[in-house]
mmCIF file of C-alpha atoms in Angstrom:
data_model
loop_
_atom_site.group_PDB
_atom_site.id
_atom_site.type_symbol
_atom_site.label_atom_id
_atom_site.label_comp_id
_atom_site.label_asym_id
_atom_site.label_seq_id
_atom_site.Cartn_x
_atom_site.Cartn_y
_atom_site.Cartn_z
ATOM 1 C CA UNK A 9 -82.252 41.838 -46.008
ATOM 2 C CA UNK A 10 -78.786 42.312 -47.504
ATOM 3 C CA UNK A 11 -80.533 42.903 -50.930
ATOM 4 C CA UNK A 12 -82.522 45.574 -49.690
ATOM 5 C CA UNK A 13 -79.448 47.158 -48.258
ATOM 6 C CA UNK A 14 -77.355 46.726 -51.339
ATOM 7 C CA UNK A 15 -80.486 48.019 -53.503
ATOM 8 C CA UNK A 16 -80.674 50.999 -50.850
ATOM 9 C CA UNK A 17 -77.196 52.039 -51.379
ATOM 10 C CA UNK A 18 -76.734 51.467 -54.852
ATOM 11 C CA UNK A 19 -79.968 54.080 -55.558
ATOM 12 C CA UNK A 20 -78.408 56.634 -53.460
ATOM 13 C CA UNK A 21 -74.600 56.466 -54.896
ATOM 14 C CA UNK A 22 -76.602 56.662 -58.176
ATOM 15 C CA UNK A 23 -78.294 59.861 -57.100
ATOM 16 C CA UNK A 24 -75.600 61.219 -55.714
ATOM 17 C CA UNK A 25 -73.536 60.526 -59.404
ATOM 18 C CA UNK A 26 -75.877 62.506 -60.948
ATOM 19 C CA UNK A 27 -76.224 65.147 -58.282
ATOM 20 C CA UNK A 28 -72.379 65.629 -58.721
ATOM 21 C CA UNK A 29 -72.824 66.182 -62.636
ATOM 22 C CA UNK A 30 -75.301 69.271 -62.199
ATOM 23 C CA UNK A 31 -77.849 67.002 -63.714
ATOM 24 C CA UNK A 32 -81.268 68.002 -62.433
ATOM 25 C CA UNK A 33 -83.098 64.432 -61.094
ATOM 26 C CA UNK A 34 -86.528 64.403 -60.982
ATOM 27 C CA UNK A 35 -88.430 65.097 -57.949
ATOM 28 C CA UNK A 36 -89.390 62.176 -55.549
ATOM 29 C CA UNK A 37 -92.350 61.979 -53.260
ATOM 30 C CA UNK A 38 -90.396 58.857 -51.829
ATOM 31 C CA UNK A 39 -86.785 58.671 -50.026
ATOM 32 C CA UNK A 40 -84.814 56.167 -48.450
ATOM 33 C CA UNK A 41 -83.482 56.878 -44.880
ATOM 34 C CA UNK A 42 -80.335 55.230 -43.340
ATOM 35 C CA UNK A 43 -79.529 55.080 -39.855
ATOM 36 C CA UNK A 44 -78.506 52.976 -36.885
ATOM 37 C CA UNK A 45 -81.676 50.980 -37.301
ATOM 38 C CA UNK A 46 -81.527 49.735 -41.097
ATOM 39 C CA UNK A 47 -82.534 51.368 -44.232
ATOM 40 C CA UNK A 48 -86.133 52.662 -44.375
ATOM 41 C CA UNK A 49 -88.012 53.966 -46.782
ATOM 42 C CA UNK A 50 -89.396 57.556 -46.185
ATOM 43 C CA UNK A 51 -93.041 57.894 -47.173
ATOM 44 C CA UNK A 52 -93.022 61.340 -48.286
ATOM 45 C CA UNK A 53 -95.873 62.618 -46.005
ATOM 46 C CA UNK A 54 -95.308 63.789 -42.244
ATOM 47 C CA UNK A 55 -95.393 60.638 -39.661
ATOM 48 C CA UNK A 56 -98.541 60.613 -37.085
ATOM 49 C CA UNK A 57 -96.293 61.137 -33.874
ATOM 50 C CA UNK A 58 -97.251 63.108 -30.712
ATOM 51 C CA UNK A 59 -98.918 66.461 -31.746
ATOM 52 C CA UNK A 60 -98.733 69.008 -28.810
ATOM 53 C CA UNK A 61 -100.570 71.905 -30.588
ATOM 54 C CA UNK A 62 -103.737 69.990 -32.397
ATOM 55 C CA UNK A 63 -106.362 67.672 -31.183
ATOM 56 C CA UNK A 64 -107.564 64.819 -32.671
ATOM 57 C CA UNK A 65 -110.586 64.901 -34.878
ATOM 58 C CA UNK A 66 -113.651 62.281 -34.410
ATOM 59 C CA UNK A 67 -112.731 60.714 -37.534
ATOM 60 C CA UNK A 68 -109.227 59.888 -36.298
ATOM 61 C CA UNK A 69 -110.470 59.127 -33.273
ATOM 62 C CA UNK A 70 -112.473 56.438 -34.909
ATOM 63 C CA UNK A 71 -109.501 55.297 -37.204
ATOM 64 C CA UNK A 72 -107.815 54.692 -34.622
ATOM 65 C CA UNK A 73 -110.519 52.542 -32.870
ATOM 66 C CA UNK A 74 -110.952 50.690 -35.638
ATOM 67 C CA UNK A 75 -107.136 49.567 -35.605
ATOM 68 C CA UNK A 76 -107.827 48.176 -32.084
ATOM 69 C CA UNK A 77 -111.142 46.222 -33.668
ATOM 70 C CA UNK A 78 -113.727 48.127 -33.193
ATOM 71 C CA UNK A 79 -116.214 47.778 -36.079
ATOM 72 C CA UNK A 80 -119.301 49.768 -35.645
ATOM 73 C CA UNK A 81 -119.257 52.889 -33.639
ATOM 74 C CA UNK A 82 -121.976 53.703 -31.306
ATOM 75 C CA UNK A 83 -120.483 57.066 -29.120
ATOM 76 C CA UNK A 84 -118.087 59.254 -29.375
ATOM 77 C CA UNK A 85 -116.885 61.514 -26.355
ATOM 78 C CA UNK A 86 -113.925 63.676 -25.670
ATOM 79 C CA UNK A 87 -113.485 63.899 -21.975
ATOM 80 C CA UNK A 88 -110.685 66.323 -21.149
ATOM 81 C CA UNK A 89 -107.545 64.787 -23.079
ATOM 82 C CA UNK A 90 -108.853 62.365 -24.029
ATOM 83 C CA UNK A 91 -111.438 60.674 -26.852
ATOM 84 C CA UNK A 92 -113.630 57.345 -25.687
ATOM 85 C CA UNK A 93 -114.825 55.749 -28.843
ATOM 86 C CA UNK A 94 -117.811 53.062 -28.046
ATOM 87 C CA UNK A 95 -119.231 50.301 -30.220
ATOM 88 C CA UNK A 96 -119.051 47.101 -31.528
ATOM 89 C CA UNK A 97 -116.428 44.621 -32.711
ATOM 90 C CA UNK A 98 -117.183 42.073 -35.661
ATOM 91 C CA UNK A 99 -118.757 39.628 -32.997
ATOM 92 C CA UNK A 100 -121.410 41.892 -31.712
ATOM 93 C CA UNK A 101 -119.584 42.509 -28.789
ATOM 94 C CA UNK A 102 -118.722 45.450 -26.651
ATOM 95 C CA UNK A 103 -115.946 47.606 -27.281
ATOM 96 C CA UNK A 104 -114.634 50.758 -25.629
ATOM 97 C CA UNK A 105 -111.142 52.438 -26.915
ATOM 98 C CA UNK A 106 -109.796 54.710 -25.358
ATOM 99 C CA UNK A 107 -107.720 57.422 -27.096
ATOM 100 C CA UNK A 108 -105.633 60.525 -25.976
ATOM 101 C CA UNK A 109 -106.543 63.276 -27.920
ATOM 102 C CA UNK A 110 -102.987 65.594 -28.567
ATOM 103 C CA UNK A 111 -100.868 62.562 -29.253
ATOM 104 C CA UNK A 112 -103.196 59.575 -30.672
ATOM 105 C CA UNK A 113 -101.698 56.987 -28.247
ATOM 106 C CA UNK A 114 -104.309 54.321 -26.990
ATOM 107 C CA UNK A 115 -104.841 54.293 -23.659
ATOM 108 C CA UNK A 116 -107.175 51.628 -22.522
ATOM 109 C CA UNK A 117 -109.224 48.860 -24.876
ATOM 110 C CA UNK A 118 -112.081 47.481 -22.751
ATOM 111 C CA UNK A 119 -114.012 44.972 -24.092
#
């Protein structure tokens, strides 16, 4: 882990060195974060947290499913605030996920 660290801050004194000369550095989809819990590395895309002013779609819905094992879907219902995606896991057997639709969090896995 101390290699990553070191490797994290040598990049960014390196950026920052050529920052300081008025050198223009190329553009980065990528960044590195530090904070109190480590260095991270930044993505580059906007993280899937709670989202108060858009609902899910299906599709995400069913991503999201899928992380909790569902493999074949069968139903898909939105109920209020929330999405209940039914099927099947790789066994055959039944699986219900539930999903709340503004944030993405699970809510219930009944199998």
């Amino acid at each position: 882990m101390r290699t990553k660290t070191f490797l994290a801050a040598l990049t960014m004194v390196a950026g920052l060195g050529v920052a300081g000369l008025g050198v223009a550095a190329p553009a980065s989809a990528q960044g590195i974060q530090i904070g109190p819990g480590g260095v991270r590395v930044d993505p580059g895309y906007r993280d899937r947290g709670p989202r108060d002013d858009i609902d899910l779609s299906r599709g995400e819905a069913i991503r999201i499913a899928r992380r909790e094992g569902l493999a074949d879907v069968d139903n898909v219902d939105r109920r209020g605030p929330r999405i209940i995606v039914r099927g099947s896991d790789r066994r055959g057997d039944d699986i219900t996920v539930v999903v709340d639709s503004r944030s993405g969090d699970v809510i219930d896995v009944r199998r």
